[in-house]
């Protein structure tokens, strides 16, 4: 075999070796961000919508979903990411300022015009993990919602497969006794 043949054969041998390489990935967990919507323009559904949640949960390799949670003025928990409703919906103002009856008639400005989702309307699949990114800020009044009321609403929905993302370590003592944070 001459030098020229060896140079041509070497890349082929490297390619074949790399194709047989096995990297174990058993410890990797995959979550849908805002179900399957935030930063996923090809998901087809708006972030945190019921349709995005249903789509994400049908992927068998998905460990779970992350959802953004805000509390309405009447103490109900709603899935919504942004501070202001006019950013993404047919409404105006902040979820924290609205009663649930006002929120439940709103739609996203997306192609499918999905409804906003009340957290209590979700059927929690025990085989999946749910990471709830709790939002406490009321941008309309530039203050925080009542943490005790928020915790009471969340405690009504408690499941062992719910994990929390808190915006501040100062809130950890309010939730860490019941939740993984």
Short mmCIF file of N, CA and C in Angstrom, two decimals:
data_model
loop_
_atom_site.label_atom_id
_atom_site.label_comp_id
_atom_site.label_asym_id
_atom_site.label_seq_id
_atom_site.Cartn_x
_atom_site.Cartn_y
_atom_site.Cartn_z
N UNK A 1 0.86 -1.17 0.00
CA UNK A 1 0.00 0.00 0.00
C UNK A 1 0.91 1.23 0.00
N UNK A 2 0.62 2.11 -0.93
CA UNK A 2 1.45 3.30 -1.00
C UNK A 2 0.93 4.40 -0.08
N UNK A 3 1.72 5.45 0.08
CA UNK A 3 1.40 6.55 0.99
C UNK A 3 0.09 7.25 0.61
N UNK A 4 -0.15 7.41 -0.69
CA UNK A 4 -1.36 8.08 -1.17
C UNK A 4 -2.62 7.28 -0.78
N UNK A 5 -2.59 6.00 -0.90
CA UNK A 5 -3.72 5.14 -0.52
C UNK A 5 -3.99 5.22 0.97
N UNK A 6 -2.91 5.28 1.75
CA UNK A 6 -3.05 5.37 3.20
C UNK A 6 -3.72 6.68 3.62
N UNK A 7 -3.35 7.76 2.94
CA UNK A 7 -3.95 9.06 3.24
C UNK A 7 -5.45 9.03 2.92
N UNK A 8 -5.85 8.37 1.87
CA UNK A 8 -7.27 8.28 1.51
C UNK A 8 -8.02 7.32 2.42
N UNK A 9 -7.37 6.27 2.88
CA UNK A 9 -8.01 5.26 3.72
C UNK A 9 -8.16 5.73 5.18
N UNK A 10 -7.22 6.53 5.65
CA UNK A 10 -7.23 6.97 7.04
C UNK A 10 -8.54 7.69 7.44
N UNK A 11 -9.04 8.67 6.67
CA UNK A 11 -10.32 9.32 7.04
C UNK A 11 -11.50 8.33 7.08
N UNK A 12 -11.48 7.36 6.19
CA UNK A 12 -12.56 6.36 6.19
C UNK A 12 -12.51 5.52 7.47
N UNK A 13 -11.31 5.12 7.87
CA UNK A 13 -11.16 4.34 9.10
C UNK A 13 -11.57 5.16 10.32
N UNK A 14 -11.21 6.44 10.34
CA UNK A 14 -11.64 7.31 11.45
C UNK A 14 -13.16 7.43 11.50
N UNK A 15 -13.77 7.59 10.35
CA UNK A 15 -15.23 7.71 10.29
C UNK A 15 -15.90 6.44 10.82
N UNK A 16 -15.41 5.29 10.39
CA UNK A 16 -16.00 4.03 10.84
C UNK A 16 -15.83 3.84 12.33
N UNK A 17 -14.67 4.25 12.86
CA UNK A 17 -14.43 4.14 14.30
C UNK A 17 -15.39 5.06 15.08
N UNK A 18 -15.61 6.27 14.59
CA UNK A 18 -16.48 7.22 15.29
C UNK A 18 -17.93 6.77 15.26
N UNK A 19 -18.34 6.06 14.23
CA UNK A 19 -19.72 5.59 14.16
C UNK A 19 -19.99 4.46 15.14
N UNK A 20 -18.97 3.77 15.56
CA UNK A 20 -19.17 2.66 16.49
C UNK A 20 -19.01 3.08 17.94
N UNK A 21 -18.63 4.32 18.17
CA UNK A 21 -18.42 4.82 19.52
C UNK A 21 -19.77 4.96 20.22
N UNK A 22 -19.85 4.46 21.46
CA UNK A 22 -21.08 4.53 22.24
C UNK A 22 -20.84 5.43 23.44
N UNK A 23 -21.70 6.42 23.60
CA UNK A 23 -21.63 7.31 24.76
C UNK A 23 -22.88 7.10 25.59
N UNK A 24 -22.74 6.62 26.82
CA UNK A 24 -23.94 6.40 27.63
C UNK A 24 -24.59 7.73 28.02
N UNK A 25 -25.89 7.81 27.86
CA UNK A 25 -26.64 9.03 28.17
C UNK A 25 -27.82 8.73 29.09
N UNK A 26 -27.68 7.69 29.88
CA UNK A 26 -28.80 7.29 30.73
C UNK A 26 -29.16 8.31 31.80
N UNK A 27 -28.23 9.16 32.18
CA UNK A 27 -28.50 10.10 33.26
C UNK A 27 -28.99 11.46 32.77
N UNK A 28 -29.23 11.61 31.49
CA UNK A 28 -29.70 12.88 30.94
C UNK A 28 -31.23 12.92 31.01
N UNK A 29 -31.73 14.01 31.57
CA UNK A 29 -33.17 14.22 31.64
C UNK A 29 -33.54 15.34 30.66
N UNK A 30 -34.63 15.14 29.93
CA UNK A 30 -35.05 16.11 28.92
C UNK A 30 -36.40 16.68 29.33
N UNK A 31 -36.49 18.01 29.38
CA UNK A 31 -37.72 18.70 29.77
C UNK A 31 -38.16 19.63 28.64
N UNK A 32 -39.46 19.76 28.47
CA UNK A 32 -40.01 20.73 27.54
C UNK A 32 -40.07 22.09 28.23
N UNK A 33 -39.47 23.10 27.61
CA UNK A 33 -39.43 24.43 28.19
C UNK A 33 -40.76 25.14 27.92
N UNK A 34 -41.45 25.53 28.99
CA UNK A 34 -42.80 26.11 28.88
C UNK A 34 -43.70 25.13 28.13
N UNK A 35 -43.60 23.88 28.52
CA UNK A 35 -44.26 22.73 27.90
C UNK A 35 -43.52 22.40 26.62
N UNK A 36 -43.85 23.08 25.54
CA UNK A 36 -43.13 22.90 24.29
C UNK A 36 -43.35 24.13 23.44
N UNK A 37 -43.15 25.27 24.05
CA UNK A 37 -43.45 26.47 23.32
C UNK A 37 -42.39 27.54 23.36
N UNK A 38 -41.87 27.88 24.53
CA UNK A 38 -40.95 29.00 24.65
C UNK A 38 -39.67 28.72 23.88
N UNK A 39 -39.33 29.60 22.99
CA UNK A 39 -38.15 29.47 22.14
C UNK A 39 -38.21 28.26 21.22
N UNK A 40 -39.39 27.77 20.94
CA UNK A 40 -39.58 26.63 20.05
C UNK A 40 -40.60 27.00 18.98
N UNK A 41 -40.22 27.84 18.03
CA UNK A 41 -41.20 28.29 17.03
C UNK A 41 -41.79 27.15 16.20
N UNK A 42 -41.09 26.04 16.10
CA UNK A 42 -41.63 24.93 15.30
C UNK A 42 -42.54 24.00 16.10
N UNK A 43 -42.81 24.32 17.37
CA UNK A 43 -43.71 23.45 18.14
C UNK A 43 -45.15 23.61 17.66
N UNK A 44 -45.46 24.76 17.10
CA UNK A 44 -46.80 24.98 16.58
C UNK A 44 -47.79 25.53 17.58
N UNK A 45 -47.47 25.46 18.87
CA UNK A 45 -48.39 25.92 19.91
C UNK A 45 -47.69 26.93 20.81
N UNK A 46 -48.49 27.77 21.41
CA UNK A 46 -47.95 28.80 22.28
C UNK A 46 -47.41 28.20 23.58
N UNK A 47 -46.37 28.82 24.10
CA UNK A 47 -45.77 28.41 25.37
C UNK A 47 -46.84 28.34 26.46
N UNK A 48 -46.75 27.33 27.30
CA UNK A 48 -47.63 27.15 28.46
C UNK A 48 -49.09 26.90 28.11
N UNK A 49 -49.40 26.64 26.86
CA UNK A 49 -50.79 26.34 26.49
C UNK A 49 -51.08 24.85 26.70
N UNK A 50 -52.33 24.51 26.83
CA UNK A 50 -52.72 23.10 27.01
C UNK A 50 -52.27 22.28 25.81
N UNK A 51 -52.35 22.86 24.64
CA UNK A 51 -51.95 22.15 23.42
C UNK A 51 -50.45 21.85 23.44
N UNK A 52 -49.64 22.81 23.88
CA UNK A 52 -48.19 22.60 23.98
C UNK A 52 -47.88 21.55 25.03
N UNK A 53 -48.62 21.56 26.13
CA UNK A 53 -48.43 20.57 27.19
C UNK A 53 -48.75 19.17 26.67
N UNK A 54 -49.90 19.03 26.03
CA UNK A 54 -50.30 17.72 25.48
C UNK A 54 -49.27 17.20 24.48
N UNK A 55 -48.79 18.09 23.61
CA UNK A 55 -47.80 17.68 22.61
C UNK A 55 -46.52 17.21 23.30
N UNK A 56 -46.02 17.99 24.23
CA UNK A 56 -44.77 17.64 24.91
C UNK A 56 -44.88 16.32 25.66
N UNK A 57 -45.98 16.11 26.36
CA UNK A 57 -46.12 14.90 27.16
C UNK A 57 -46.29 13.63 26.33
N UNK A 58 -46.51 13.78 25.04
CA UNK A 58 -46.60 12.61 24.17
C UNK A 58 -45.25 12.13 23.65
N UNK A 59 -44.18 12.84 23.99
CA UNK A 59 -42.84 12.39 23.63
C UNK A 59 -42.37 11.42 24.72
N UNK A 60 -42.22 10.14 24.41
CA UNK A 60 -41.90 9.16 25.44
C UNK A 60 -40.55 9.40 26.12
N UNK A 61 -39.60 10.02 25.43
CA UNK A 61 -38.27 10.23 26.01
C UNK A 61 -38.21 11.48 26.89
N UNK A 62 -39.29 12.24 26.94
CA UNK A 62 -39.31 13.46 27.74
C UNK A 62 -39.48 13.12 29.22
N UNK A 63 -38.61 13.66 30.06
CA UNK A 63 -38.68 13.44 31.50
C UNK A 63 -39.85 14.21 32.09
N UNK A 64 -40.10 15.39 31.56
CA UNK A 64 -41.18 16.22 32.08
C UNK A 64 -41.21 17.57 31.39
N UNK A 65 -41.95 18.50 32.02
CA UNK A 65 -42.10 19.83 31.44
C UNK A 65 -41.90 20.90 32.51
N UNK A 66 -41.44 22.04 32.04
CA UNK A 66 -41.31 23.23 32.88
C UNK A 66 -42.46 24.16 32.49
N UNK A 67 -43.11 24.74 33.48
CA UNK A 67 -44.23 25.64 33.24
C UNK A 67 -44.06 26.90 34.07
N UNK A 68 -44.51 28.02 33.54
CA UNK A 68 -44.43 29.30 34.24
C UNK A 68 -45.77 29.57 34.92
N UNK A 69 -45.72 29.89 36.22
CA UNK A 69 -46.95 30.00 37.01
C UNK A 69 -47.05 31.39 37.64
N UNK A 70 -48.23 31.97 37.49
CA UNK A 70 -48.55 33.28 38.10
C UNK A 70 -49.87 33.15 38.87
N UNK A 71 -50.06 34.00 39.86
CA UNK A 71 -51.29 33.96 40.66
C UNK A 71 -52.18 35.16 40.34
N UNK A 72 -53.44 34.86 40.05
CA UNK A 72 -54.42 35.91 39.77
C UNK A 72 -54.83 36.62 41.06
N UNK A 73 -55.58 37.69 40.91
CA UNK A 73 -56.04 38.49 42.06
C UNK A 73 -56.94 37.69 43.00
N UNK A 74 -57.61 36.65 42.48
CA UNK A 74 -58.47 35.84 43.34
C UNK A 74 -57.78 34.55 43.82
N UNK A 75 -56.45 34.52 43.73
CA UNK A 75 -55.68 33.42 44.31
C UNK A 75 -55.61 32.15 43.47
N UNK A 76 -55.98 32.22 42.20
CA UNK A 76 -55.87 31.06 41.32
C UNK A 76 -54.52 31.10 40.60
N UNK A 77 -53.97 29.92 40.33
CA UNK A 77 -52.68 29.83 39.65
C UNK A 77 -52.90 29.60 38.17
N UNK A 78 -52.21 30.41 37.35
CA UNK A 78 -52.35 30.38 35.90
C UNK A 78 -50.98 30.19 35.25
N UNK A 79 -50.96 29.56 34.10
CA UNK A 79 -49.73 29.37 33.35
C UNK A 79 -49.55 30.55 32.41
N UNK A 80 -48.51 31.32 32.65
CA UNK A 80 -48.20 32.46 31.79
C UNK A 80 -46.79 32.92 32.11
N UNK A 81 -46.02 33.23 31.09
CA UNK A 81 -44.62 33.59 31.28
C UNK A 81 -44.39 35.08 31.51
N UNK A 82 -44.89 35.91 30.64
CA UNK A 82 -44.55 37.34 30.63
C UNK A 82 -45.21 38.10 31.77
N UNK A 83 -44.68 39.30 32.02
CA UNK A 83 -45.27 40.16 33.05
C UNK A 83 -46.61 40.73 32.62
N UNK A 84 -46.70 41.13 31.34
CA UNK A 84 -47.88 41.84 30.86
C UNK A 84 -48.67 40.99 29.88
N UNK A 85 -49.98 40.99 30.03
CA UNK A 85 -50.86 40.21 29.16
C UNK A 85 -50.82 40.67 27.71
N UNK A 86 -50.69 41.97 27.49
CA UNK A 86 -50.71 42.49 26.11
C UNK A 86 -49.51 42.01 25.29
N UNK A 87 -48.46 41.52 25.95
CA UNK A 87 -47.30 41.00 25.22
C UNK A 87 -47.68 39.80 24.35
N UNK A 88 -48.56 38.94 24.85
CA UNK A 88 -48.83 37.67 24.17
C UNK A 88 -50.32 37.32 24.02
N UNK A 89 -51.20 38.09 24.65
CA UNK A 89 -52.62 37.71 24.66
C UNK A 89 -53.52 38.83 24.18
N UNK A 90 -54.80 38.54 24.16
CA UNK A 90 -55.81 39.53 23.81
C UNK A 90 -56.17 40.43 24.99
N UNK A 91 -55.54 40.21 26.14
CA UNK A 91 -55.81 41.00 27.33
C UNK A 91 -54.80 42.11 27.54
N UNK A 92 -55.03 42.88 28.59
CA UNK A 92 -54.11 43.96 28.96
C UNK A 92 -53.90 43.91 30.46
N UNK A 93 -52.76 44.43 30.89
CA UNK A 93 -52.45 44.47 32.32
C UNK A 93 -51.68 43.24 32.75
N UNK A 94 -51.85 42.87 34.00
CA UNK A 94 -51.12 41.75 34.59
C UNK A 94 -52.09 40.69 35.12
N UNK A 95 -51.69 39.46 35.05
CA UNK A 95 -52.51 38.37 35.61
C UNK A 95 -52.79 38.65 37.09
N UNK A 96 -51.79 39.17 37.79
CA UNK A 96 -51.92 39.42 39.22
C UNK A 96 -53.01 40.43 39.54
N UNK A 97 -53.44 41.21 38.56
CA UNK A 97 -54.48 42.23 38.73
C UNK A 97 -55.86 41.72 38.34
N UNK A 98 -55.91 40.58 37.69
CA UNK A 98 -57.16 40.08 37.09
C UNK A 98 -57.80 38.99 37.94
N UNK A 99 -59.13 38.92 37.85
CA UNK A 99 -59.87 37.80 38.43
C UNK A 99 -59.85 36.66 37.41
N UNK A 100 -60.02 35.45 37.88
CA UNK A 100 -59.98 34.29 36.99
C UNK A 100 -61.03 34.37 35.90
N UNK A 101 -62.19 34.93 36.21
CA UNK A 101 -63.24 35.07 35.19
C UNK A 101 -62.80 35.97 34.04
N UNK A 102 -61.90 36.91 34.30
CA UNK A 102 -61.36 37.78 33.25
C UNK A 102 -60.28 37.05 32.44
N UNK A 103 -59.51 36.21 33.10
CA UNK A 103 -58.39 35.52 32.45
C UNK A 103 -58.90 34.38 31.57
N UNK A 104 -59.91 33.68 32.01
CA UNK A 104 -60.36 32.48 31.28
C UNK A 104 -60.96 32.80 29.91
N UNK A 105 -61.27 34.04 29.63
CA UNK A 105 -61.81 34.40 28.31
C UNK A 105 -60.72 34.90 27.35
N UNK A 106 -59.48 34.99 27.84
CA UNK A 106 -58.38 35.49 27.02
C UNK A 106 -57.81 34.40 26.12
N UNK A 107 -57.25 34.83 25.01
CA UNK A 107 -56.57 33.93 24.08
C UNK A 107 -55.17 34.46 23.82
N UNK A 108 -54.28 33.53 23.48
CA UNK A 108 -52.97 33.95 23.00
C UNK A 108 -53.12 34.54 21.60
N UNK A 109 -52.20 35.39 21.21
CA UNK A 109 -52.21 35.99 19.88
C UNK A 109 -51.55 35.07 18.85
N UNK A 110 -51.44 33.81 19.15
CA UNK A 110 -50.77 32.85 18.27
C UNK A 110 -51.72 32.39 17.17
N UNK A 111 -51.21 31.60 16.27
CA UNK A 111 -51.98 31.12 15.13
C UNK A 111 -53.19 30.29 15.56
N UNK A 112 -53.06 29.53 16.64
CA UNK A 112 -54.15 28.68 17.11
C UNK A 112 -55.05 29.37 18.15
N UNK A 113 -54.67 30.55 18.60
CA UNK A 113 -55.47 31.32 19.56
C UNK A 113 -55.81 30.51 20.81
N UNK A 114 -54.81 29.82 21.36
CA UNK A 114 -55.02 28.97 22.53
C UNK A 114 -55.48 29.80 23.74
N UNK A 115 -56.21 29.16 24.62
CA UNK A 115 -56.65 29.78 25.88
C UNK A 115 -55.52 29.72 26.90
N UNK A 116 -55.54 30.61 27.87
CA UNK A 116 -54.63 30.51 28.99
C UNK A 116 -55.10 29.36 29.88
N UNK A 117 -54.17 28.75 30.59
CA UNK A 117 -54.45 27.52 31.33
C UNK A 117 -54.38 27.78 32.84
N UNK A 118 -55.43 27.35 33.52
CA UNK A 118 -55.43 27.36 34.99
C UNK A 118 -54.66 26.12 35.44
N UNK A 119 -53.71 26.28 36.32
CA UNK A 119 -52.87 25.16 36.76
C UNK A 119 -53.72 24.01 37.31
N UNK A 120 -54.77 24.32 38.00
CA UNK A 120 -55.62 23.27 38.59
C UNK A 120 -56.34 22.43 37.54
N UNK A 121 -56.38 22.89 36.29
CA UNK A 121 -57.06 22.12 35.23
C UNK A 121 -56.15 21.05 34.62
N UNK A 122 -54.87 21.05 34.98
CA UNK A 122 -53.95 20.04 34.45
C UNK A 122 -54.18 18.69 35.13
N UNK A 123 -54.13 17.64 34.34
CA UNK A 123 -54.10 16.30 34.91
C UNK A 123 -52.63 15.92 35.00
N UNK A 124 -52.13 15.84 36.22
CA UNK A 124 -50.71 15.59 36.44
C UNK A 124 -50.42 14.11 36.19
N UNK A 125 -49.55 13.86 35.22
CA UNK A 125 -49.13 12.50 34.85
C UNK A 125 -48.05 12.07 35.84
N UNK A 126 -48.30 11.03 36.61
CA UNK A 126 -47.35 10.61 37.65
C UNK A 126 -46.04 10.08 37.08
N UNK A 127 -46.00 9.77 35.79
CA UNK A 127 -44.77 9.26 35.19
C UNK A 127 -43.87 10.40 34.69
N UNK A 128 -44.30 11.63 34.79
CA UNK A 128 -43.53 12.79 34.33
C UNK A 128 -43.22 13.72 35.50
N UNK A 129 -42.18 14.53 35.34
CA UNK A 129 -41.84 15.56 36.31
C UNK A 129 -42.41 16.90 35.84
N UNK A 130 -42.84 17.70 36.78
CA UNK A 130 -43.36 19.04 36.47
C UNK A 130 -42.53 20.05 37.25
N UNK A 131 -41.84 20.89 36.51
CA UNK A 131 -41.06 21.96 37.13
C UNK A 131 -41.86 23.24 36.98
N UNK A 132 -42.27 23.80 38.10
CA UNK A 132 -43.07 25.01 38.08
C UNK A 132 -42.17 26.20 38.41
N UNK A 133 -42.05 27.11 37.45
CA UNK A 133 -41.28 28.34 37.62
C UNK A 133 -42.24 29.38 38.18
N UNK A 134 -42.17 29.58 39.49
CA UNK A 134 -43.12 30.46 40.17
C UNK A 134 -42.74 31.92 39.99
N UNK A 135 -43.71 32.70 39.54
CA UNK A 135 -43.53 34.14 39.32
C UNK A 135 -44.31 34.87 40.42
N UNK A 136 -43.63 35.68 41.20
CA UNK A 136 -44.26 36.39 42.31
C UNK A 136 -44.43 37.88 42.06
N UNK A 137 -43.81 38.38 41.01
CA UNK A 137 -43.84 39.83 40.79
C UNK A 137 -45.12 40.27 40.08
N UNK A 138 -45.67 41.36 40.58
CA UNK A 138 -46.79 42.03 39.93
C UNK A 138 -46.20 43.29 39.28
N UNK A 139 -45.90 43.19 38.00
CA UNK A 139 -45.25 44.29 37.29
C UNK A 139 -46.14 45.52 37.19
N UNK A 140 -47.46 45.32 37.23
CA UNK A 140 -48.37 46.46 37.13
C UNK A 140 -48.31 47.35 38.37
N UNK A 141 -48.15 46.74 39.53
CA UNK A 141 -48.06 47.51 40.77
C UNK A 141 -46.63 47.59 41.30
N UNK A 142 -45.72 46.93 40.61
CA UNK A 142 -44.31 46.88 41.00
C UNK A 142 -44.14 46.42 42.45
N UNK A 143 -44.80 45.30 42.75
CA UNK A 143 -44.64 44.68 44.07
C UNK A 143 -44.77 43.17 43.91
N UNK A 144 -44.74 42.46 45.02
CA UNK A 144 -44.86 41.01 45.01
C UNK A 144 -46.26 40.60 45.45
N UNK A 145 -46.72 39.47 44.93
CA UNK A 145 -48.01 38.93 45.37
C UNK A 145 -47.82 38.34 46.77
N UNK A 146 -48.91 38.02 47.42
CA UNK A 146 -48.88 37.45 48.76
C UNK A 146 -48.35 36.02 48.70
N UNK A 147 -47.20 35.80 49.32
CA UNK A 147 -46.54 34.50 49.27
C UNK A 147 -47.38 33.43 49.98
N UNK A 148 -48.00 33.76 51.09
CA UNK A 148 -48.80 32.78 51.84
C UNK A 148 -50.00 32.32 51.01
N UNK A 149 -50.66 33.24 50.32
CA UNK A 149 -51.80 32.89 49.47
C UNK A 149 -51.34 32.02 48.30
N UNK A 150 -50.20 32.36 47.73
CA UNK A 150 -49.61 31.59 46.63
C UNK A 150 -49.35 30.15 47.09
N UNK A 151 -48.74 30.01 48.27
CA UNK A 151 -48.41 28.69 48.80
C UNK A 151 -49.68 27.89 49.07
N UNK A 152 -50.71 28.51 49.61
CA UNK A 152 -51.98 27.82 49.86
C UNK A 152 -52.56 27.27 48.56
N UNK A 153 -52.56 28.08 47.52
CA UNK A 153 -53.08 27.63 46.22
C UNK A 153 -52.25 26.48 45.68
N UNK A 154 -50.95 26.56 45.82
CA UNK A 154 -50.07 25.50 45.34
C UNK A 154 -50.23 24.22 46.15
N UNK A 155 -50.39 24.35 47.45
CA UNK A 155 -50.54 23.17 48.31
C UNK A 155 -51.78 22.35 47.96
N UNK A 156 -52.82 22.99 47.43
CA UNK A 156 -54.03 22.26 47.02
C UNK A 156 -53.74 21.31 45.85
N UNK A 157 -52.69 21.60 45.11
CA UNK A 157 -52.35 20.82 43.91
C UNK A 157 -51.15 19.91 44.13
N UNK A 158 -50.60 19.87 45.32
CA UNK A 158 -49.34 19.18 45.59
C UNK A 158 -49.34 17.74 45.09
N UNK A 159 -48.26 17.39 44.42
CA UNK A 159 -47.98 16.03 43.97
C UNK A 159 -46.48 15.80 44.17
N UNK A 160 -46.07 14.56 44.39
CA UNK A 160 -44.64 14.31 44.63
C UNK A 160 -43.75 14.58 43.42
N UNK A 161 -44.30 14.65 42.24
CA UNK A 161 -43.50 14.86 41.03
C UNK A 161 -43.48 16.33 40.59
N UNK A 162 -43.81 17.24 41.50
CA UNK A 162 -43.75 18.68 41.22
C UNK A 162 -42.50 19.24 41.88
N UNK A 163 -41.71 19.94 41.10
CA UNK A 163 -40.52 20.63 41.58
C UNK A 163 -40.75 22.12 41.35
N UNK A 164 -40.09 22.95 42.15
CA UNK A 164 -40.30 24.39 42.04
C UNK A 164 -39.02 25.13 41.69
N UNK A 165 -39.17 26.16 40.88
CA UNK A 165 -38.11 27.14 40.66
C UNK A 165 -38.60 28.42 41.34
N UNK A 166 -37.81 28.89 42.28
CA UNK A 166 -38.14 30.11 43.01
C UNK A 166 -37.26 31.25 42.54
N UNK A 167 -37.80 32.47 42.46
CA UNK A 167 -37.00 33.59 41.95
C UNK A 167 -35.98 34.12 42.95
N UNK A 168 -36.06 33.67 44.20
CA UNK A 168 -35.14 34.18 45.22
C UNK A 168 -34.95 33.12 46.30
N UNK A 169 -33.72 33.02 46.81
CA UNK A 169 -33.46 32.07 47.89
C UNK A 169 -34.21 32.47 49.17
N UNK A 170 -34.63 33.73 49.27
CA UNK A 170 -35.40 34.17 50.43
C UNK A 170 -36.75 33.46 50.53
N UNK A 171 -37.25 32.94 49.42
CA UNK A 171 -38.54 32.25 49.41
C UNK A 171 -38.40 30.75 49.74
N UNK A 172 -37.19 30.28 49.79
CA UNK A 172 -36.95 28.85 49.99
C UNK A 172 -37.58 28.32 51.27
N UNK A 173 -37.50 29.07 52.36
CA UNK A 173 -38.05 28.60 53.63
C UNK A 173 -39.58 28.44 53.57
N UNK A 174 -40.25 29.16 52.68
CA UNK A 174 -41.70 29.06 52.54
C UNK A 174 -42.13 27.77 51.84
N UNK A 175 -41.25 27.19 51.02
CA UNK A 175 -41.66 26.08 50.16
C UNK A 175 -40.85 24.79 50.35
N UNK A 176 -39.66 24.88 50.89
CA UNK A 176 -38.76 23.71 50.90
C UNK A 176 -39.23 22.58 51.81
N UNK A 177 -40.10 22.82 52.75
CA UNK A 177 -40.56 21.72 53.62
C UNK A 177 -41.51 20.78 52.88
N UNK A 178 -42.22 21.27 51.87
CA UNK A 178 -43.17 20.44 51.12
C UNK A 178 -42.72 20.10 49.70
N UNK A 179 -41.80 20.90 49.16
CA UNK A 179 -41.45 20.78 47.75
C UNK A 179 -39.96 20.66 47.55
N UNK A 180 -39.58 20.03 46.44
CA UNK A 180 -38.20 20.07 45.99
C UNK A 180 -38.04 21.39 45.24
N UNK A 181 -37.10 22.20 45.64
CA UNK A 181 -36.94 23.53 45.06
C UNK A 181 -35.57 23.66 44.43
#
